[in-house]
Coordinates of C-alpha atoms in Angstrom, one line a residue:
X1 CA 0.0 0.0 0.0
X2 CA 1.2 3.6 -1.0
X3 CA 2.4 5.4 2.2
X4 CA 0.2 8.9 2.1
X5 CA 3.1 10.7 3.8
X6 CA 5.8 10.5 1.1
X7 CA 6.0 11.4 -2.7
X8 CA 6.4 7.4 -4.1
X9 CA 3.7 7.4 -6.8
X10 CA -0.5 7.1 -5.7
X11 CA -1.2 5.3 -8.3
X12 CA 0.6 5.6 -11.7
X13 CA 0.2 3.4 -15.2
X14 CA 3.8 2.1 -16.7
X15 CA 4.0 5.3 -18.8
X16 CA 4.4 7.1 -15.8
X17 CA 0.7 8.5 -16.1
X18 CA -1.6 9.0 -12.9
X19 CA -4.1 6.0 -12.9
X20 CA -7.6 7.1 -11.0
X21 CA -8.6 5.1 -8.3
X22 CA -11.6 3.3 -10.2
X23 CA -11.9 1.2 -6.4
X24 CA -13.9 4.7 -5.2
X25 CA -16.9 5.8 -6.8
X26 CA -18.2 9.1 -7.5
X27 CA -21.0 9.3 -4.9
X28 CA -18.2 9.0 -2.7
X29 CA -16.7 12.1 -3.9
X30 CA -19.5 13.8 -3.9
X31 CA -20.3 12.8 -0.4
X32 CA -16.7 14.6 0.4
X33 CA -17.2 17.6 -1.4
X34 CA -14.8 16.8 -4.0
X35 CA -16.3 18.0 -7.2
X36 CA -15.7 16.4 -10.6
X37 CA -14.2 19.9 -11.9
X38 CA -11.8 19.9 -8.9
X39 CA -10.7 16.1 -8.8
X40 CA -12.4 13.0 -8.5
X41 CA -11.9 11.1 -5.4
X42 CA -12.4 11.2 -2.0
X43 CA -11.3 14.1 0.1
X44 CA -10.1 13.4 3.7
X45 CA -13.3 15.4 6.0
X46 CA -13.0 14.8 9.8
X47 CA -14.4 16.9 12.8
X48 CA -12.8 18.6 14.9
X49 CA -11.2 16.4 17.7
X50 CA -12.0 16.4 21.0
X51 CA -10.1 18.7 22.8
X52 CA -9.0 21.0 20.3
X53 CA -10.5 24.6 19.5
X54 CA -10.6 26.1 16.3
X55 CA -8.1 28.6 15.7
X56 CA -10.3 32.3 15.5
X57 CA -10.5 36.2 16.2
X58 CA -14.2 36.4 17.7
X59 CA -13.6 38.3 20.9
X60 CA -15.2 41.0 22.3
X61 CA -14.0 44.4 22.0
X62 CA -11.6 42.9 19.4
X63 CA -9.4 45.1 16.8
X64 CA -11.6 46.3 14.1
X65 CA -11.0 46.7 10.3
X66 CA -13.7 48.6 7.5
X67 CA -15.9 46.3 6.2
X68 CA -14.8 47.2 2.6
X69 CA -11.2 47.0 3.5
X70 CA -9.5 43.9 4.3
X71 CA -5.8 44.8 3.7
X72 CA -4.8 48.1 2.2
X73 CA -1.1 47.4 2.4
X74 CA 1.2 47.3 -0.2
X75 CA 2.7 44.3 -1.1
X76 CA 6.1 43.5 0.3
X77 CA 9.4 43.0 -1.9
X78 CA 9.9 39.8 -3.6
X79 CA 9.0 38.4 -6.9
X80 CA 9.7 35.0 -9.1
X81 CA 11.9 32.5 -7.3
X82 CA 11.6 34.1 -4.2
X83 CA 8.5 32.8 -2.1
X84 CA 10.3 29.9 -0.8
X85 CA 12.4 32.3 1.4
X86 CA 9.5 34.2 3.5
X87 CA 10.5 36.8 6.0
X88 CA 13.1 35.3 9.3
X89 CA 10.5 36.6 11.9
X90 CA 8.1 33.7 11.4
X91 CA 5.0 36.0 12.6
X92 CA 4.3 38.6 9.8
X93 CA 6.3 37.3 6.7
X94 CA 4.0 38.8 4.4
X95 CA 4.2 42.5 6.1
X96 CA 0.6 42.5 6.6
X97 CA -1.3 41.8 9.6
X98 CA -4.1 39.5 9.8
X99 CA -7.2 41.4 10.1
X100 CA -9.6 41.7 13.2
X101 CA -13.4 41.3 12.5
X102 CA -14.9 44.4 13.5
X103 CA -18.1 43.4 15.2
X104 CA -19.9 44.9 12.6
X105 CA -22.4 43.6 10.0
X106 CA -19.5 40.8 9.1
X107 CA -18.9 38.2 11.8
X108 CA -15.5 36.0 12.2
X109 CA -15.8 32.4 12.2
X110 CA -12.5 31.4 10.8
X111 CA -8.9 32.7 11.0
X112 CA -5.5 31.0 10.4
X113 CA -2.0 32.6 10.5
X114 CA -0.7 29.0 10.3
X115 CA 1.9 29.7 13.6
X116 CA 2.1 26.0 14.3
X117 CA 5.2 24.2 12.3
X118 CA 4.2 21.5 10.9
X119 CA 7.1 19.5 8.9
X120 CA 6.3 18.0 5.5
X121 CA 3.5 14.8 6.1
X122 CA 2.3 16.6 9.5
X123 CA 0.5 18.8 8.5
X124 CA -2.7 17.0 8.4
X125 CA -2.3 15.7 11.8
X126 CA -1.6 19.1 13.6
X127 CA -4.4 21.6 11.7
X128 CA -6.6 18.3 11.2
X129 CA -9.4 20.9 13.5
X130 CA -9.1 23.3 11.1
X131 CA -8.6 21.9 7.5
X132 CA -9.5 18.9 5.3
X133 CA -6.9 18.4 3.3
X134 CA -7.1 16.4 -0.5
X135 CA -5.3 13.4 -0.9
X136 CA -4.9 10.5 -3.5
X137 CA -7.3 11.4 -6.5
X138 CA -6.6 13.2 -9.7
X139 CA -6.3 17.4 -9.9
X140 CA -8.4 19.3 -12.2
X141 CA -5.9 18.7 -14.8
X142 CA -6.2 14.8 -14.5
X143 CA -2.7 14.5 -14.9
X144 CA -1.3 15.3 -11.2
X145 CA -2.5 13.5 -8.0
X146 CA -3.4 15.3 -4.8
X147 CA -0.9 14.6 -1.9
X148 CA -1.1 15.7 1.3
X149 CA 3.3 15.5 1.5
X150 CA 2.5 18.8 -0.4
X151 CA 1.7 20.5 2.2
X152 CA 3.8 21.7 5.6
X153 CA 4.3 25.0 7.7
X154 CA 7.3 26.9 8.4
X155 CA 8.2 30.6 9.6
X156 CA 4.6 31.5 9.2
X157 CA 3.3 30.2 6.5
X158 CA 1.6 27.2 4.7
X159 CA 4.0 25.7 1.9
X160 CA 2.5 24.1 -0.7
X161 CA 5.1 22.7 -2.6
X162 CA 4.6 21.1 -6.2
X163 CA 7.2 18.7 -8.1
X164 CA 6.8 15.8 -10.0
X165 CA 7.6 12.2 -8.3
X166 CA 10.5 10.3 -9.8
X167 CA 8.0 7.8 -11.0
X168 CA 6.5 10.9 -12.9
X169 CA 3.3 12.0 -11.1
X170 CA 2.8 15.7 -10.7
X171 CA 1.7 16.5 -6.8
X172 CA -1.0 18.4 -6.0
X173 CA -2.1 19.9 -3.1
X174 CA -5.5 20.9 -1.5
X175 CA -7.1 22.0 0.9
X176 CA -10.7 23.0 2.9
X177 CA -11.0 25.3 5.9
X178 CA -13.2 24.1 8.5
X179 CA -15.8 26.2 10.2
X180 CA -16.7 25.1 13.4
X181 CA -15.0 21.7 12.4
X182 CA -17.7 21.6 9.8
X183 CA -17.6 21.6 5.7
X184 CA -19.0 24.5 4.1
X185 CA -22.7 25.6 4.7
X186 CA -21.9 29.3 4.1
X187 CA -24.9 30.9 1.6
X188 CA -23.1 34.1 2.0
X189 CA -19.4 35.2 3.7
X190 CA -16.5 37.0 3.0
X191 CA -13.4 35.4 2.4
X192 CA -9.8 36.6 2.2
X193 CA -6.4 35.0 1.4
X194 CA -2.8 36.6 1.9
X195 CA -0.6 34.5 -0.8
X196 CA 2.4 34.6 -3.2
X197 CA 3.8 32.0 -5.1
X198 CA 7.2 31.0 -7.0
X199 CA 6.7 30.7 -10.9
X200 CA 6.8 27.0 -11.5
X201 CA 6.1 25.8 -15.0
X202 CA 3.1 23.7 -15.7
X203 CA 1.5 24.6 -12.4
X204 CA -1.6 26.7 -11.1
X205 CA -3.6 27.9 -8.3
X206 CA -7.7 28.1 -8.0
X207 CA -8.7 29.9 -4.6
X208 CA -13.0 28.9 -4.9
X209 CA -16.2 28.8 -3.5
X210 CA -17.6 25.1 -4.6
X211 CA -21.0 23.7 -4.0
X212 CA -21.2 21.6 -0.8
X213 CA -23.6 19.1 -2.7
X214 CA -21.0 19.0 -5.7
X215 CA -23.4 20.6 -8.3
X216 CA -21.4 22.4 -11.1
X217 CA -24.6 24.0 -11.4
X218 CA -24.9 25.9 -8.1
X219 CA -22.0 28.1 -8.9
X220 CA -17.8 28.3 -9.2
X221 CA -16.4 31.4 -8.5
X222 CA -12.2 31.4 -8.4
X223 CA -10.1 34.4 -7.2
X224 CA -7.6 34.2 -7.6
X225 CA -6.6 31.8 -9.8
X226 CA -3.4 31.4 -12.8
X227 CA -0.7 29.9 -13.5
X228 CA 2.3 30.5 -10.6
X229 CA 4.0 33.2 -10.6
X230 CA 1.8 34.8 -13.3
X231 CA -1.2 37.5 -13.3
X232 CA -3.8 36.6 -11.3
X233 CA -7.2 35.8 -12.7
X234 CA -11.0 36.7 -11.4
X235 CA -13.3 34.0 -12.9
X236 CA -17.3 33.7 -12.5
X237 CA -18.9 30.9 -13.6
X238 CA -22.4 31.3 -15.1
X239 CA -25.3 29.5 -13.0
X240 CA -27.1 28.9 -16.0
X241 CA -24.2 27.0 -18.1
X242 CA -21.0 26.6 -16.0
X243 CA -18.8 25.8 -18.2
X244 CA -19.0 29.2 -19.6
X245 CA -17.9 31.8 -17.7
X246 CA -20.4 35.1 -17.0
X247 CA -17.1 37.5 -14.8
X248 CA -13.7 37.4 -16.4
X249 CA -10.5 39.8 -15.7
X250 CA -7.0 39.4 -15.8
X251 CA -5.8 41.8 -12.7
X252 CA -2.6 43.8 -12.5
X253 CA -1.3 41.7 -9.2
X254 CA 1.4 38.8 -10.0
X255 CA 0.8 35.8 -7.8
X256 CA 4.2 36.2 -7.7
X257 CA 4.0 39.1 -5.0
X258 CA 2.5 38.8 -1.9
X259 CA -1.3 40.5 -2.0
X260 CA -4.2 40.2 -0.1
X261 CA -7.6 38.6 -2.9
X262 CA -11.2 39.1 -1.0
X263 CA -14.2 37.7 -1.9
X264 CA -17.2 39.2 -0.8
X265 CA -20.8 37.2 -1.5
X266 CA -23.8 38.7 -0.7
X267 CA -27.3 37.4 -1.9
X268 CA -27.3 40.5 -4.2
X269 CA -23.7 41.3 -5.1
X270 CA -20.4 39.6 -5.2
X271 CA -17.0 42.0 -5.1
X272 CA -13.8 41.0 -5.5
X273 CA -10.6 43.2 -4.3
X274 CA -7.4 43.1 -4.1
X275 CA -5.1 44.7 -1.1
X276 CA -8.4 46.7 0.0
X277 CA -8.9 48.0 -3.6
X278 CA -12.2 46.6 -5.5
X279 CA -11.5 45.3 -9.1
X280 CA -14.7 43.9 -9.7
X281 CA -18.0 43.4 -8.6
X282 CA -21.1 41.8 -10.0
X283 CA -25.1 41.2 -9.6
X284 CA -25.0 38.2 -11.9
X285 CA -24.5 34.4 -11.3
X286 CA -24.7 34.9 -7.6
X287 CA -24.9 31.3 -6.1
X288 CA -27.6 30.6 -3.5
X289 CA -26.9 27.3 -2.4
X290 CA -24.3 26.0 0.5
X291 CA -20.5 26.8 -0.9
X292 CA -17.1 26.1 0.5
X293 CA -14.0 27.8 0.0
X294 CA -11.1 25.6 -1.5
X295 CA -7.3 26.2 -1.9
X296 CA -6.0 24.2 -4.4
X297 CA -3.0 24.2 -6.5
X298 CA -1.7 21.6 -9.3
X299 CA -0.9 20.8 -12.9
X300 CA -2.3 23.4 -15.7
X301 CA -2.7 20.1 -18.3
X302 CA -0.3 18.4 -20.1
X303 CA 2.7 17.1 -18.1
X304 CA 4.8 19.8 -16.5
X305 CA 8.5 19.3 -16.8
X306 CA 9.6 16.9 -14.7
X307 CA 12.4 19.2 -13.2
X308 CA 9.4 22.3 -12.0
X309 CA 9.4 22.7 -8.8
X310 CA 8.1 25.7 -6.1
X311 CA 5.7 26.9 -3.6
X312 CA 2.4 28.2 -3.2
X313 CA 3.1 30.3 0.2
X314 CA 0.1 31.5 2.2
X315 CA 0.5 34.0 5.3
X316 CA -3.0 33.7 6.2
X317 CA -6.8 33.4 5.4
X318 CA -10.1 34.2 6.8
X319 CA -14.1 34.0 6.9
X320 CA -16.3 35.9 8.0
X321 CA -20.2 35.7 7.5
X322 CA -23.2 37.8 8.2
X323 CA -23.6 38.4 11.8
X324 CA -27.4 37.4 13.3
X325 CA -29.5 39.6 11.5
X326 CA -27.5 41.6 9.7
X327 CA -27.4 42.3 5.9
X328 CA -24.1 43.3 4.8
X329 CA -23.3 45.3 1.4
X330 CA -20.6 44.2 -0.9
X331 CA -17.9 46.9 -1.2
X332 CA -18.3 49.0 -4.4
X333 CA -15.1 50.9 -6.0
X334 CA -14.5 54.4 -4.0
X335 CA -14.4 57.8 -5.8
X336 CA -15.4 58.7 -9.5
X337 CA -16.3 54.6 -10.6
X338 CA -19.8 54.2 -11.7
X339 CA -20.9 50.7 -11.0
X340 CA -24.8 49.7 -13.0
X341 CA -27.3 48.7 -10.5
X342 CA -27.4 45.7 -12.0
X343 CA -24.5 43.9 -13.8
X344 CA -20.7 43.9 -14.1
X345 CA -17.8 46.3 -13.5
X346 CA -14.4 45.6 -13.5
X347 CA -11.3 48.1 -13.6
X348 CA -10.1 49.0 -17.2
X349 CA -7.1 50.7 -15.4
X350 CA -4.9 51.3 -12.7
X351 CA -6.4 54.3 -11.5
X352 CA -9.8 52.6 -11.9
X353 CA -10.2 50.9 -8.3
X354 CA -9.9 54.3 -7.1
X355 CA -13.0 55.5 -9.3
X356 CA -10.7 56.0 -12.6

């Protein structure tokens, strides 16, 4: 049997090709929240164990931050080749904070600043309370395999870190925050992710809200997602056909840089910023149904060459949600931008989040 903690190939045919696990049927997957645009196979779900909190910033008379800005920093030096070396101090390698909620309309229910090291194959073990981590089944691509050896912590960060196995199988990784130990259930939230990543041929990164029931139907909405180290992408699927796209934008931030990407779902808007800036926002395809957030990185297609190899650093992510009986607005670009009442905008510039 394959040993899930080290990089000897899950499953491969003799060309060196990822074989799917046939042995576990698709109700399975479904029943795991692994959707058939995102992998087929069985993700690893577990509670939270006895004895362990999840890892959050509700508090009374916490720190607050505007409800339409989650990070208004700018990003800190680095660029391709250079996310495997975060900063030394191990608490804010990124050079922005994680946000407080503010005890306004928006209510915390996840945080992670991933402070616990967690060596390469641990990392399921130590934040198994907070994430579910995919493991053994084909990426998007089909062509890589979801490990969970991907994945450790170090210096403050999560390091997902994708190569190819000797025996030829691109490694994937992904993974689920937990709220409350639980997968999903959010019909509304706001989510944020502080990431960079090295430019590593072949490879790409989806940050997106999935359907808890695994219906392609109920809505895909990815930002940011690219190809490492390149620009990063805002991409809305249409409700109504999902495999065409109803939202698309290439955005002036490298995932090569660190920046902060929000996502803020409301039952009447969705906005998307960047480092507390919006670049988009939209009344259209808004899904209703029970979503999840996923982190997931892996092969673009193809084969990547067998000697690409980096990291897809994150400093930290959060959730928040509408607080009992509140209703809050997605944030609409500041200044001279005039957004429809109903439809699309996204910036045409760089002065355009600021109402160019």
């Amino acid at each position: 049997m394959t040993d899930p903690r080290d990089d000897r190939d899950p499953g491969v045919t003799s060309g060196g090709v990822p074989a799917r696990d046939t042995s576990i049927a698709a109700s399975a997957a479904a029943a795991h929240g692994a959707g058939p645009a995102h992998g087929t196979g069985l993700a690893r779900h577990r509670g939270r164990p006895a004895g362990r909190g999840r890892r959050t910033a509700i508090a009374a008379g916490a720190l607050v931050v505007a409800a339409g800005v989650v990070a208004a920093a700018a990003s800190a030096p680095g660029g391709p080749g250079t996310a495997s070396a975060p900063a030394a101090d191990g608490v804010d390698p990124s050079g922005v904070v994680m946000p407080r909620s503010d005890g306004g309309p928006w209510e915390r229910v996840f945080s992670e600043d991933f402070g616990d090291d967690a060596a390469t194959g641990r990392f399921e073990s130590r934040y198994a309370d907070r994430f579910s981590v995919y493991h053994g089944f084909a990426d998007t691509a089909g062509t890589g395999r979801y490990q969970a050896s991907t994945l450790s912590t170090h210096d403050g960060v999560l390091d997902m870190h994708l190569r190819t196995t000797d025996g030829g199988t691109p490694l994937a990784g992904g993974l689920v925050p937990l709220v409350d130990g639980q997968w999903g259930g959010q019909t509304s939230g706001r989510y944020s992710i502080r990431m960079k990543s090295d430019r590593v041929d072949g490879y790409g990164v989806a940050v997106l809200l999935w359907s808890d029931d695994n219906v392609w139907s109920d809505g895909e909405v990815d930002f940011p997602e690219g190809a490492l180290g390149l620009p990063a992408h805002l991409n809305v699927h249409c409700l109504q056909d999902p495999a065409q796209k109803c939202l698309q934008y290439e955005t002036r931030a490298s995932l090569a840089d660190w920046h902060t990407y929000t996502i803020e779902w409301t039952p009447s808007r969705m906005s998307f910023l960047v480092d507390g800036d919006v670049i988009g926002t939209t009344t259209e395809s808004i899904p209703t149904a029970r979503m999840h957030l996923v982190v997931q990185a892996g092969s673009n297609g193809g084969h990547p060459p067998r000697t690409a190899a980096g990291s897809l650093l994150v400093d930290w992510l959060t959730i928040d949600v509408p607080a009992p009986g509140a209703r809050p607005e997605a944030s609409l670009p500041s200044g001279r931008a005039e957004v429809p009442e109903r439809g699309s905008w996204i910036a045409k510039d760089p002065s355009a989040a600021d109402g160019g």
